[in-house]
Amino acid sequence: MKKLWIAGLLALIGVVGITAAWYGNRQVNPIAFAIHAGAGTIDPQAMDDATQEAVITTLDRALAAGYTHLQSGGDALGAVARAVVILEDSPLFNAGVGAVYTFEGGHELDASIMSGRDRQAGAVASVTRVKNPILAAQAVMNDSPHVMLSGEGADQFAREQGLEWVDNDHFNTPHRRQSLERAKAKLMAQASVDQLPLDQRSGTVGAVALDRNGDLAAATSTGGMTAKRWGRIGDSPIIGAGTFADNQSCAVSATGHGEFFIRYNVAADICARVRYLDEPLSKAADWVIGRELKGVGGDGGVIAVAPNGEVAMPFNTPGMYRAAIDGEGNKVIAIWQAPLVERQLNR
């Protein structure tokens, strides 16, 4: 049954155009784009056809939004913001309207964005009222002298910038409420946070982009950890841990158990290996995620793009929601190891 609807979905998913090409005697720089919507213990047997189809459709829509922006000459920052807004507006993923609950039954959201051209960055942490935290992070970068704002101050700043405010219950969803009750039961039974299922400890959305000017950008947004307490903040709003971009190396957005990503400065570490060890992006990302992080018990994955259009999407968990179009026009949408959608775009 799944093969039938996947085949039908393949026919509906549009080819979104031309990547690197020659125009006369002038070579146009490649563009590349990738998104993720979280890594974790994603059980294929527990996911029904309708949910899987909704996930693929939403990933494809977010991918197309960012990629078509790049095709039209748009900048990398605009591409990652557009895609992340779409993912934040989907209840399927742990960001925006799909955010998990805190222990007290509310929602505290984090986001960050970074430009590889000049290393400008913006982030918000523990916001409760702004509808799209990634837009608040972008406003911090563009319209303030700061890199990170948090809590009520960040919400107020976002409102002063004209961003949409919502009541905190805007982020309520029944399946996240059920996850909270299960997590609280485990915690009340003296289980540690590390004993919670991975999907309750992680979950993030993000995007990375390479534009026609050779500029890189990365963006990440999350609802954090299910049943988090005491104002816990993970890696997603931390520049260098969950988000990093540098035109000399790569752009990275991470997802996973945030404490490990902070301790090992994962996003920046991958880019440092590319820049200073001259490693290919895929080798650098695979080493950090598959060896360094996994070796200390850190679960998760990343999406990354290099200045040459190479895309890497390694993860050390059973699955990671992800999609990409690299600099050669290779398109992939996947949840588990094997792609669900894979094709070469017309060039």
mmCIF file of C-alpha atoms in Angstrom:
data_model
loop_
_atom_site.group_PDB
_atom_site.id
_atom_site.type_symbol
_atom_site.label_atom_id
_atom_site.label_comp_id
_atom_site.label_asym_id
_atom_site.label_seq_id
_atom_site.Cartn_x
_atom_site.Cartn_y
_atom_site.Cartn_z
ATOM 1 C CA MET A 1 0.000 0.000 0.000
ATOM 2 C CA LYS A 2 2.775 2.427 0.960
ATOM 3 C CA LYS A 3 4.596 1.756 -2.339
ATOM 4 C CA LEU A 4 1.464 2.704 -4.270
ATOM 5 C CA TRP A 5 0.909 6.075 -2.619
ATOM 6 C CA ILE A 6 4.628 6.873 -2.654
ATOM 7 C CA ALA A 7 4.628 6.241 -6.412
ATOM 8 C CA GLY A 8 1.646 8.554 -6.766
ATOM 9 C CA LEU A 9 3.265 11.169 -4.622
ATOM 10 C CA LEU A 10 6.420 11.010 -6.749
ATOM 11 C CA ALA A 11 4.326 11.905 -9.773
ATOM 12 C CA LEU A 12 2.874 14.915 -7.976
ATOM 13 C CA ILE A 13 6.132 16.306 -6.573
ATOM 14 C CA GLY A 14 7.322 18.940 -9.007
ATOM 15 C CA VAL A 15 10.783 19.372 -10.369
ATOM 16 C CA VAL A 16 11.886 22.744 -9.075
ATOM 17 C CA GLY A 17 14.224 23.756 -11.846
ATOM 18 C CA ILE A 18 17.759 24.518 -12.784
ATOM 19 C CA THR A 19 20.875 24.545 -10.599
ATOM 20 C CA ALA A 20 24.436 25.233 -11.749
ATOM 21 C CA ALA A 21 24.541 26.020 -15.463
ATOM 22 C CA TRP A 22 26.385 27.863 -18.228
ATOM 23 C CA TYR A 23 24.913 30.999 -19.770
ATOM 24 C CA GLY A 24 26.998 31.959 -22.792
ATOM 25 C CA ASN A 25 30.576 32.049 -21.529
ATOM 26 C CA ARG A 26 29.597 32.855 -17.949
ATOM 27 C CA GLN A 27 29.293 30.116 -15.354
ATOM 28 C CA VAL A 28 26.522 30.584 -12.810
ATOM 29 C CA ASN A 29 27.474 29.555 -9.284
ATOM 30 C CA PRO A 30 25.697 26.456 -7.963
ATOM 31 C CA ILE A 31 22.869 26.718 -5.487
ATOM 32 C CA ALA A 32 22.060 24.111 -2.877
ATOM 33 C CA PHE A 33 19.465 23.756 -0.154
ATOM 34 C CA ALA A 34 18.671 21.300 2.628
ATOM 35 C CA ILE A 35 16.159 21.044 5.460
ATOM 36 C CA HIS A 36 15.556 18.782 8.422
ATOM 37 C CA ALA A 37 12.678 18.299 10.835
ATOM 38 C CA GLY A 38 14.347 16.358 13.611
ATOM 39 C CA ALA A 39 16.232 13.145 14.304
ATOM 40 C CA GLY A 40 15.059 10.393 16.614
ATOM 41 C CA THR A 41 13.578 6.947 17.108
ATOM 42 C CA ILE A 42 11.206 7.208 14.167
ATOM 43 C CA ASP A 43 9.582 3.773 13.899
ATOM 44 C CA PRO A 44 8.398 3.000 10.340
ATOM 45 C CA GLN A 45 5.955 0.404 11.664
ATOM 46 C CA ALA A 46 4.301 2.953 13.945
ATOM 47 C CA MET A 47 3.860 5.603 11.243
ATOM 48 C CA ASP A 48 0.658 5.208 9.241
ATOM 49 C CA ASP A 49 0.410 5.998 5.528
ATOM 50 C CA ALA A 50 -1.406 9.296 6.049
ATOM 51 C CA THR A 51 1.208 10.616 8.476
ATOM 52 C CA GLN A 52 4.091 9.559 6.254
ATOM 53 C CA GLU A 53 2.471 11.210 3.257
ATOM 54 C CA ALA A 54 1.896 14.408 5.262
ATOM 55 C CA VAL A 55 5.537 14.440 6.372
ATOM 56 C CA ILE A 56 6.854 13.995 2.826
ATOM 57 C CA THR A 57 4.481 16.620 1.437
ATOM 58 C CA THR A 58 5.454 19.170 4.093
ATOM 59 C CA LEU A 59 9.174 18.522 3.648
ATOM 60 C CA ASP A 60 8.802 18.908 -0.108
ATOM 61 C CA ARG A 61 6.874 22.166 0.276
ATOM 62 C CA ALA A 62 9.503 23.638 2.601
ATOM 63 C CA LEU A 63 12.291 22.461 0.304
ATOM 64 C CA ALA A 64 10.611 24.032 -2.721
ATOM 65 C CA ALA A 65 10.030 27.325 -0.899
ATOM 66 C CA GLY A 66 13.701 27.757 -0.115
ATOM 67 C CA TYR A 67 15.037 26.395 -3.374
ATOM 68 C CA THR A 68 12.822 28.446 -5.674
ATOM 69 C CA HIS A 69 13.878 31.550 -3.723
ATOM 70 C CA LEU A 70 17.495 30.678 -4.514
ATOM 71 C CA GLN A 71 16.665 29.959 -8.161
ATOM 72 C CA SER A 72 15.183 33.409 -8.575
ATOM 73 C CA GLY A 73 18.402 34.997 -7.309
ATOM 74 C CA GLY A 74 17.301 35.290 -3.696
ATOM 75 C CA ASP A 75 19.739 35.213 -0.817
ATOM 76 C CA ALA A 76 20.600 32.265 1.399
ATOM 77 C CA LEU A 77 19.210 33.951 4.524
ATOM 78 C CA GLY A 78 15.839 34.465 2.888
ATOM 79 C CA ALA A 79 15.759 30.849 1.741
ATOM 80 C CA VAL A 80 16.388 29.334 5.167
ATOM 81 C CA ALA A 81 13.892 31.651 6.870
ATOM 82 C CA ARG A 82 11.144 30.837 4.351
ATOM 83 C CA ALA A 83 11.575 27.107 4.778
ATOM 84 C CA VAL A 84 11.741 27.181 8.564
ATOM 85 C CA VAL A 85 8.535 29.242 8.773
ATOM 86 C CA ILE A 86 6.732 26.485 6.853
ATOM 87 C CA LEU A 87 8.107 23.840 9.214
ATOM 88 C CA GLU A 88 7.208 25.949 12.275
ATOM 89 C CA ASP A 89 3.645 26.239 10.986
ATOM 90 C CA SER A 90 3.241 22.446 10.742
ATOM 91 C CA PRO A 91 1.984 20.506 13.794
ATOM 92 C CA LEU A 92 4.011 17.514 12.604
ATOM 93 C CA PHE A 93 7.322 18.761 13.960
ATOM 94 C CA ASN A 94 8.717 20.059 17.257
ATOM 95 C CA ALA A 95 8.869 23.770 16.430
ATOM 96 C CA GLY A 96 6.285 26.523 16.313
ATOM 97 C CA VAL A 97 2.765 25.129 16.392
ATOM 98 C CA GLY A 98 4.049 21.577 16.921
ATOM 99 C CA ALA A 99 6.236 22.474 19.908
ATOM 100 C CA VAL A 100 6.434 20.119 22.865
ATOM 101 C CA TYR A 101 5.195 21.032 26.346
ATOM 102 C CA THR A 102 7.253 22.116 29.321
ATOM 103 C CA PHE A 103 6.786 20.288 32.634
ATOM 104 C CA GLU A 104 4.341 23.004 33.690
ATOM 105 C CA GLY A 105 2.221 22.538 30.561
ATOM 106 C CA GLY A 106 3.274 25.536 28.482
ATOM 107 C CA HIS A 107 5.616 26.074 25.563
ATOM 108 C CA GLU A 108 9.026 27.763 25.420
ATOM 109 C CA LEU A 109 10.554 28.076 21.966
ATOM 110 C CA ASP A 110 14.098 28.714 20.712
ATOM 111 C CA ALA A 111 15.540 29.665 17.318
ATOM 112 C CA SER A 112 18.681 31.002 15.657
ATOM 113 C CA ILE A 113 19.911 32.118 12.247
ATOM 114 C CA MET A 114 23.386 32.913 10.892
ATOM 115 C CA SER A 115 24.899 34.461 7.771
ATOM 116 C CA GLY A 116 28.062 32.872 6.399
ATOM 117 C CA ARG A 117 29.102 36.003 4.528
ATOM 118 C CA ASP A 118 29.758 38.189 7.564
ATOM 119 C CA ARG A 119 29.016 35.870 10.512
ATOM 120 C CA GLN A 120 26.117 38.024 11.603
ATOM 121 C CA ALA A 121 23.713 36.020 13.752
ATOM 122 C CA GLY A 122 20.525 36.305 15.754
ATOM 123 C CA ALA A 123 18.788 34.067 18.273
ATOM 124 C CA VAL A 124 15.883 33.924 20.698
ATOM 125 C CA ALA A 125 15.409 31.574 23.631
ATOM 126 C CA SER A 126 12.396 30.672 25.771
ATOM 127 C CA VAL A 127 9.916 32.792 23.829
ATOM 128 C CA THR A 128 6.266 32.050 24.527
ATOM 129 C CA ARG A 129 4.248 34.476 22.400
ATOM 130 C CA VAL A 130 5.890 35.016 19.016
ATOM 131 C CA LYS A 131 4.256 32.841 16.358
ATOM 132 C CA ASN A 132 7.397 32.204 14.320
ATOM 133 C CA PRO A 133 10.533 32.247 16.460
ATOM 134 C CA ILE A 134 12.829 32.098 13.424
ATOM 135 C CA LEU A 135 11.526 35.506 12.321
ATOM 136 C CA ALA A 136 12.272 36.854 15.794
ATOM 137 C CA ALA A 137 15.815 35.498 15.556
ATOM 138 C CA GLN A 138 16.183 37.133 12.148
ATOM 139 C CA ALA A 139 14.954 40.431 13.608
ATOM 140 C CA VAL A 140 17.519 40.210 16.417
ATOM 141 C CA MET A 141 20.220 39.841 13.769
ATOM 142 C CA ASN A 142 18.941 42.623 11.511
ATOM 143 C CA ASP A 143 17.413 45.135 13.910
ATOM 144 C CA SER A 144 19.345 44.956 17.169
ATOM 145 C CA PRO A 145 22.980 45.202 18.289
ATOM 146 C CA HIS A 146 22.682 41.819 20.018
ATOM 147 C CA VAL A 147 23.020 38.158 19.088
ATOM 148 C CA MET A 148 20.575 36.561 21.549
ATOM 149 C CA LEU A 149 17.502 37.717 23.445
ATOM 150 C CA SER A 150 15.492 35.547 25.818
ATOM 151 C CA GLY A 151 12.179 35.213 27.597
ATOM 152 C CA GLU A 152 9.743 38.098 27.959
ATOM 153 C CA GLY A 153 12.274 40.562 26.588
ATOM 154 C CA ALA A 154 12.626 38.577 23.382
ATOM 155 C CA ASP A 155 8.847 38.353 23.002
ATOM 156 C CA GLN A 156 8.477 42.090 23.559
ATOM 157 C CA PHE A 157 11.250 42.853 21.070
ATOM 158 C CA ALA A 158 9.519 40.685 18.471
ATOM 159 C CA ARG A 159 6.242 42.524 19.028
ATOM 160 C CA GLU A 160 7.964 45.895 18.634
ATOM 161 C CA GLN A 161 9.336 44.666 15.311
ATOM 162 C CA GLY A 162 5.790 43.980 14.119
ATOM 163 C CA LEU A 163 5.990 40.185 14.298
ATOM 164 C CA GLU A 164 2.807 38.237 14.945
ATOM 165 C CA TRP A 165 1.995 37.426 18.567
ATOM 166 C CA VAL A 166 -0.235 34.540 19.650
ATOM 167 C CA ASP A 167 -1.490 33.135 22.937
ATOM 168 C CA ASN A 168 0.720 30.341 24.235
ATOM 169 C CA ASP A 169 -2.050 27.799 23.699
ATOM 170 C CA HIS A 170 -1.679 28.429 19.951
ATOM 171 C CA PHE A 171 1.110 25.850 20.171
ATOM 172 C CA ASN A 172 -1.072 23.184 21.830
ATOM 173 C CA THR A 173 -1.477 19.838 20.055
ATOM 174 C CA PRO A 174 -3.062 16.631 21.418
ATOM 175 C CA HIS A 175 -0.162 14.337 20.512
ATOM 176 C CA ARG A 176 2.354 16.595 22.280
ATOM 177 C CA ARG A 177 0.109 16.651 25.370
ATOM 178 C CA GLN A 178 0.160 12.850 25.386
ATOM 179 C CA SER A 179 3.956 12.899 25.120
ATOM 180 C CA LEU A 180 4.105 15.244 28.111
ATOM 181 C CA GLU A 181 1.976 12.955 30.263
ATOM 182 C CA ARG A 182 4.141 9.948 29.386
ATOM 183 C CA ALA A 183 7.332 11.899 30.112
ATOM 184 C CA LYS A 184 6.042 13.197 33.451
ATOM 185 C CA ALA A 185 5.075 9.675 34.494
ATOM 186 C CA LYS A 186 8.612 8.474 33.788
ATOM 187 C CA LEU A 187 10.185 11.428 35.556
ATOM 188 C CA MET A 188 7.935 11.015 38.592
ATOM 189 C CA ALA A 189 9.088 7.382 38.695
ATOM 190 C CA GLN A 190 12.619 8.729 39.243
ATOM 191 C CA ALA A 191 13.799 8.227 35.671
ATOM 192 C CA SER A 192 16.464 10.685 34.550
ATOM 193 C CA VAL A 193 16.041 12.887 31.499
ATOM 194 C CA ASP A 194 18.538 10.669 29.652
ATOM 195 C CA GLN A 195 16.158 7.722 30.118
ATOM 196 C CA LEU A 196 13.332 9.426 28.273
ATOM 197 C CA PRO A 197 12.750 8.233 24.693
ATOM 198 C CA LEU A 198 14.937 10.132 22.232
ATOM 199 C CA ASP A 199 11.927 11.745 20.569
ATOM 200 C CA GLN A 200 11.050 13.350 23.924
ATOM 201 C CA ARG A 201 14.609 14.641 24.393
ATOM 202 C CA SER A 202 15.083 16.086 20.930
ATOM 203 C CA GLY A 203 13.256 17.425 17.908
ATOM 204 C CA THR A 204 14.086 20.441 15.844
ATOM 205 C CA VAL A 205 13.627 21.932 12.387
ATOM 206 C CA GLY A 206 16.266 23.682 10.347
ATOM 207 C CA ALA A 207 17.609 24.705 6.954
ATOM 208 C CA VAL A 208 20.934 25.458 5.262
ATOM 209 C CA ALA A 209 21.476 27.218 1.941
ATOM 210 C CA LEU A 210 24.048 28.232 -0.673
ATOM 211 C CA ASP A 211 22.996 31.086 -2.968
ATOM 212 C CA ARG A 212 24.182 32.323 -6.389
ATOM 213 C CA ASN A 213 26.581 34.773 -4.752
ATOM 214 C CA GLY A 214 28.344 31.961 -2.919
ATOM 215 C CA ASP A 215 26.893 33.004 0.425
ATOM 216 C CA LEU A 216 25.904 30.409 3.008
ATOM 217 C CA ALA A 217 23.262 30.584 5.741
ATOM 218 C CA ALA A 218 21.798 28.334 8.429
ATOM 219 C CA ALA A 219 18.675 28.472 10.597
ATOM 220 C CA THR A 220 17.299 26.275 13.383
ATOM 221 C CA SER A 221 14.073 26.331 15.439
ATOM 222 C CA THR A 222 12.715 24.096 18.193
ATOM 223 C CA GLY A 223 10.228 23.612 20.989
ATOM 224 C CA GLY A 224 12.982 21.993 23.041
ATOM 225 C CA MET A 225 12.758 18.943 25.268
ATOM 226 C CA THR A 226 9.468 17.431 26.411
ATOM 227 C CA ALA A 227 8.799 18.200 30.096
ATOM 228 C CA LYS A 228 11.778 20.541 30.332
ATOM 229 C CA ARG A 229 12.022 22.576 33.547
ATOM 230 C CA TRP A 230 13.789 25.553 35.088
ATOM 231 C CA GLY A 231 14.149 27.465 31.827
ATOM 232 C CA ARG A 232 16.244 24.778 30.144
ATOM 233 C CA ILE A 233 17.733 25.908 26.822
ATOM 234 C CA GLY A 234 19.244 23.460 24.349
ATOM 235 C CA ASP A 235 21.593 23.858 21.419
ATOM 236 C CA SER A 236 19.185 25.253 18.814
ATOM 237 C CA PRO A 237 19.612 28.945 19.714
ATOM 238 C CA ILE A 238 23.332 28.555 20.470
ATOM 239 C CA ILE A 239 25.552 29.780 17.641
ATOM 240 C CA GLY A 240 28.264 27.172 17.085
ATOM 241 C CA ALA A 241 26.352 24.361 18.762
ATOM 242 C CA GLY A 242 23.068 24.071 16.869
ATOM 243 C CA THR A 243 23.583 26.617 14.095
ATOM 244 C CA PHE A 244 26.669 27.850 12.264
ATOM 245 C CA ALA A 245 27.547 29.375 8.889
ATOM 246 C CA ASP A 246 30.843 30.558 7.412
ATOM 247 C CA ASN A 247 31.484 31.124 3.707
ATOM 248 C CA GLN A 248 35.001 29.733 4.146
ATOM 249 C CA SER A 249 33.747 26.328 5.245
ATOM 250 C CA CYS A 250 30.075 25.360 5.518
ATOM 251 C CA ALA A 251 26.634 25.992 6.980
ATOM 252 C CA VAL A 252 25.153 23.589 9.539
ATOM 253 C CA SER A 253 21.834 23.095 11.344
ATOM 254 C CA ALA A 254 21.707 20.429 14.037
ATOM 255 C CA THR A 255 19.095 18.276 15.749
ATOM 256 C CA GLY A 256 19.430 15.941 18.702
ATOM 257 C CA HIS A 257 20.206 15.822 22.423
ATOM 258 C CA GLY A 258 21.149 19.453 22.856
ATOM 259 C CA GLU A 259 23.422 19.175 25.868
ATOM 260 C CA PHE A 260 25.883 17.081 23.851
ATOM 261 C CA PHE A 261 25.746 19.451 20.896
ATOM 262 C CA ILE A 262 26.573 22.351 23.224
ATOM 263 C CA ARG A 263 29.464 20.566 24.959
ATOM 264 C CA TYR A 264 31.023 19.512 21.672
ATOM 265 C CA ASN A 265 30.173 22.687 19.743
ATOM 266 C CA VAL A 266 28.992 20.395 16.971
ATOM 267 C CA ALA A 267 27.973 22.783 14.188
ATOM 268 C CA ALA A 268 31.136 24.887 14.410
ATOM 269 C CA ASP A 269 33.319 21.796 14.847
ATOM 270 C CA ILE A 270 32.176 20.391 11.507
ATOM 271 C CA CYS A 271 32.967 23.666 9.764
ATOM 272 C CA ALA A 272 36.346 23.894 11.510
ATOM 273 C CA ARG A 273 37.323 20.482 10.155
ATOM 274 C CA VAL A 274 36.373 21.621 6.653
ATOM 275 C CA ARG A 275 38.293 24.887 6.947
ATOM 276 C CA TYR A 276 41.411 23.902 8.873
ATOM 277 C CA LEU A 277 41.841 20.207 8.027
ATOM 278 C CA ASP A 278 40.660 20.681 4.436
ATOM 279 C CA GLU A 279 38.281 17.746 4.832
ATOM 280 C CA PRO A 280 35.379 17.254 2.420
ATOM 281 C CA LEU A 281 32.098 18.230 4.064
ATOM 282 C CA SER A 282 30.728 14.685 4.117
ATOM 283 C CA LYS A 283 33.850 13.349 5.837
ATOM 284 C CA ALA A 284 33.851 16.118 8.453
ATOM 285 C CA ALA A 285 30.140 15.754 9.230
ATOM 286 C CA ASP A 286 30.274 11.954 9.339
ATOM 287 C CA TRP A 287 33.227 12.023 11.748
ATOM 288 C CA VAL A 288 31.629 14.467 14.180
ATOM 289 C CA ILE A 289 28.192 12.805 14.191
ATOM 290 C CA GLY A 290 29.156 9.174 13.660
ATOM 291 C CA ARG A 291 32.290 8.984 15.788
ATOM 292 C CA GLU A 292 32.857 11.919 18.128
ATOM 293 C CA LEU A 293 29.243 12.517 19.164
ATOM 294 C CA LYS A 294 28.137 8.892 19.110
ATOM 295 C CA GLY A 295 31.221 7.907 21.080
ATOM 296 C CA VAL A 296 30.075 9.947 24.071
ATOM 297 C CA GLY A 297 26.405 8.935 23.847
ATOM 298 C CA GLY A 298 25.157 11.953 21.934
ATOM 299 C CA ASP A 299 22.170 11.219 19.696
ATOM 300 C CA GLY A 300 21.233 13.313 16.681
ATOM 301 C CA GLY A 301 22.208 14.523 13.249
ATOM 302 C CA VAL A 302 22.903 17.548 11.089
ATOM 303 C CA ILE A 303 22.285 18.975 7.671
ATOM 304 C CA ALA A 304 25.190 20.858 6.109
ATOM 305 C CA VAL A 305 26.130 22.520 2.835
ATOM 306 C CA ALA A 306 29.552 23.544 1.500
ATOM 307 C CA PRO A 307 30.538 26.414 -0.850
ATOM 308 C CA ASN A 308 30.879 23.936 -3.740
ATOM 309 C CA GLY A 309 27.261 22.794 -3.368
ATOM 310 C CA GLU A 310 27.990 19.542 -1.542
ATOM 311 C CA VAL A 311 25.280 18.542 0.939
ATOM 312 C CA ALA A 312 25.765 16.216 3.921
ATOM 313 C CA MET A 313 22.981 14.883 6.165
ATOM 314 C CA PRO A 314 24.459 12.333 8.611
ATOM 315 C CA PHE A 315 22.623 11.075 11.706
ATOM 316 C CA ASN A 316 23.298 8.398 14.333
ATOM 317 C CA THR A 317 19.653 7.715 15.226
ATOM 318 C CA PRO A 318 17.152 5.364 13.554
ATOM 319 C CA GLY A 319 15.775 8.207 11.427
ATOM 320 C CA MET A 320 15.898 11.902 10.577
ATOM 321 C CA TYR A 321 13.293 13.859 8.633
ATOM 322 C CA ARG A 322 15.286 15.534 5.846
ATOM 323 C CA ALA A 323 15.271 16.780 2.264
ATOM 324 C CA ALA A 324 17.827 18.405 -0.007
ATOM 325 C CA ILE A 325 18.800 19.520 -3.484
ATOM 326 C CA ASP A 326 22.572 19.695 -3.892
ATOM 327 C CA GLY A 327 24.662 21.788 -6.276
ATOM 328 C CA GLU A 328 24.372 19.180 -9.020
ATOM 329 C CA GLY A 329 20.595 19.076 -8.863
ATOM 330 C CA ASN A 330 20.267 15.800 -6.964
ATOM 331 C CA LYS A 331 17.040 15.847 -4.962
ATOM 332 C CA VAL A 332 16.289 13.576 -2.032
ATOM 333 C CA ILE A 333 13.556 13.348 0.603
ATOM 334 C CA ALA A 334 14.048 10.798 3.365
ATOM 335 C CA ILE A 335 13.095 9.733 6.868
ATOM 336 C CA TRP A 336 15.137 6.574 7.373
ATOM 337 C CA GLN A 337 18.383 5.512 5.690
ATOM 338 C CA ALA A 338 16.862 4.785 2.275
ATOM 339 C CA PRO A 339 15.425 7.797 0.387
ATOM 340 C CA LEU A 340 11.661 7.933 -0.173
ATOM 341 C CA VAL A 341 12.073 10.413 -3.028
ATOM 342 C CA GLU A 342 15.215 10.595 -5.142
ATOM 343 C CA ARG A 343 15.744 12.194 -8.542
ATOM 344 C CA GLN A 344 18.031 14.275 -10.724
ATOM 345 C CA LEU A 345 16.535 17.658 -11.579
ATOM 346 C CA ASN A 346 16.608 18.992 -15.125
ATOM 347 C CA ARG A 347 19.601 21.247 -15.687
#
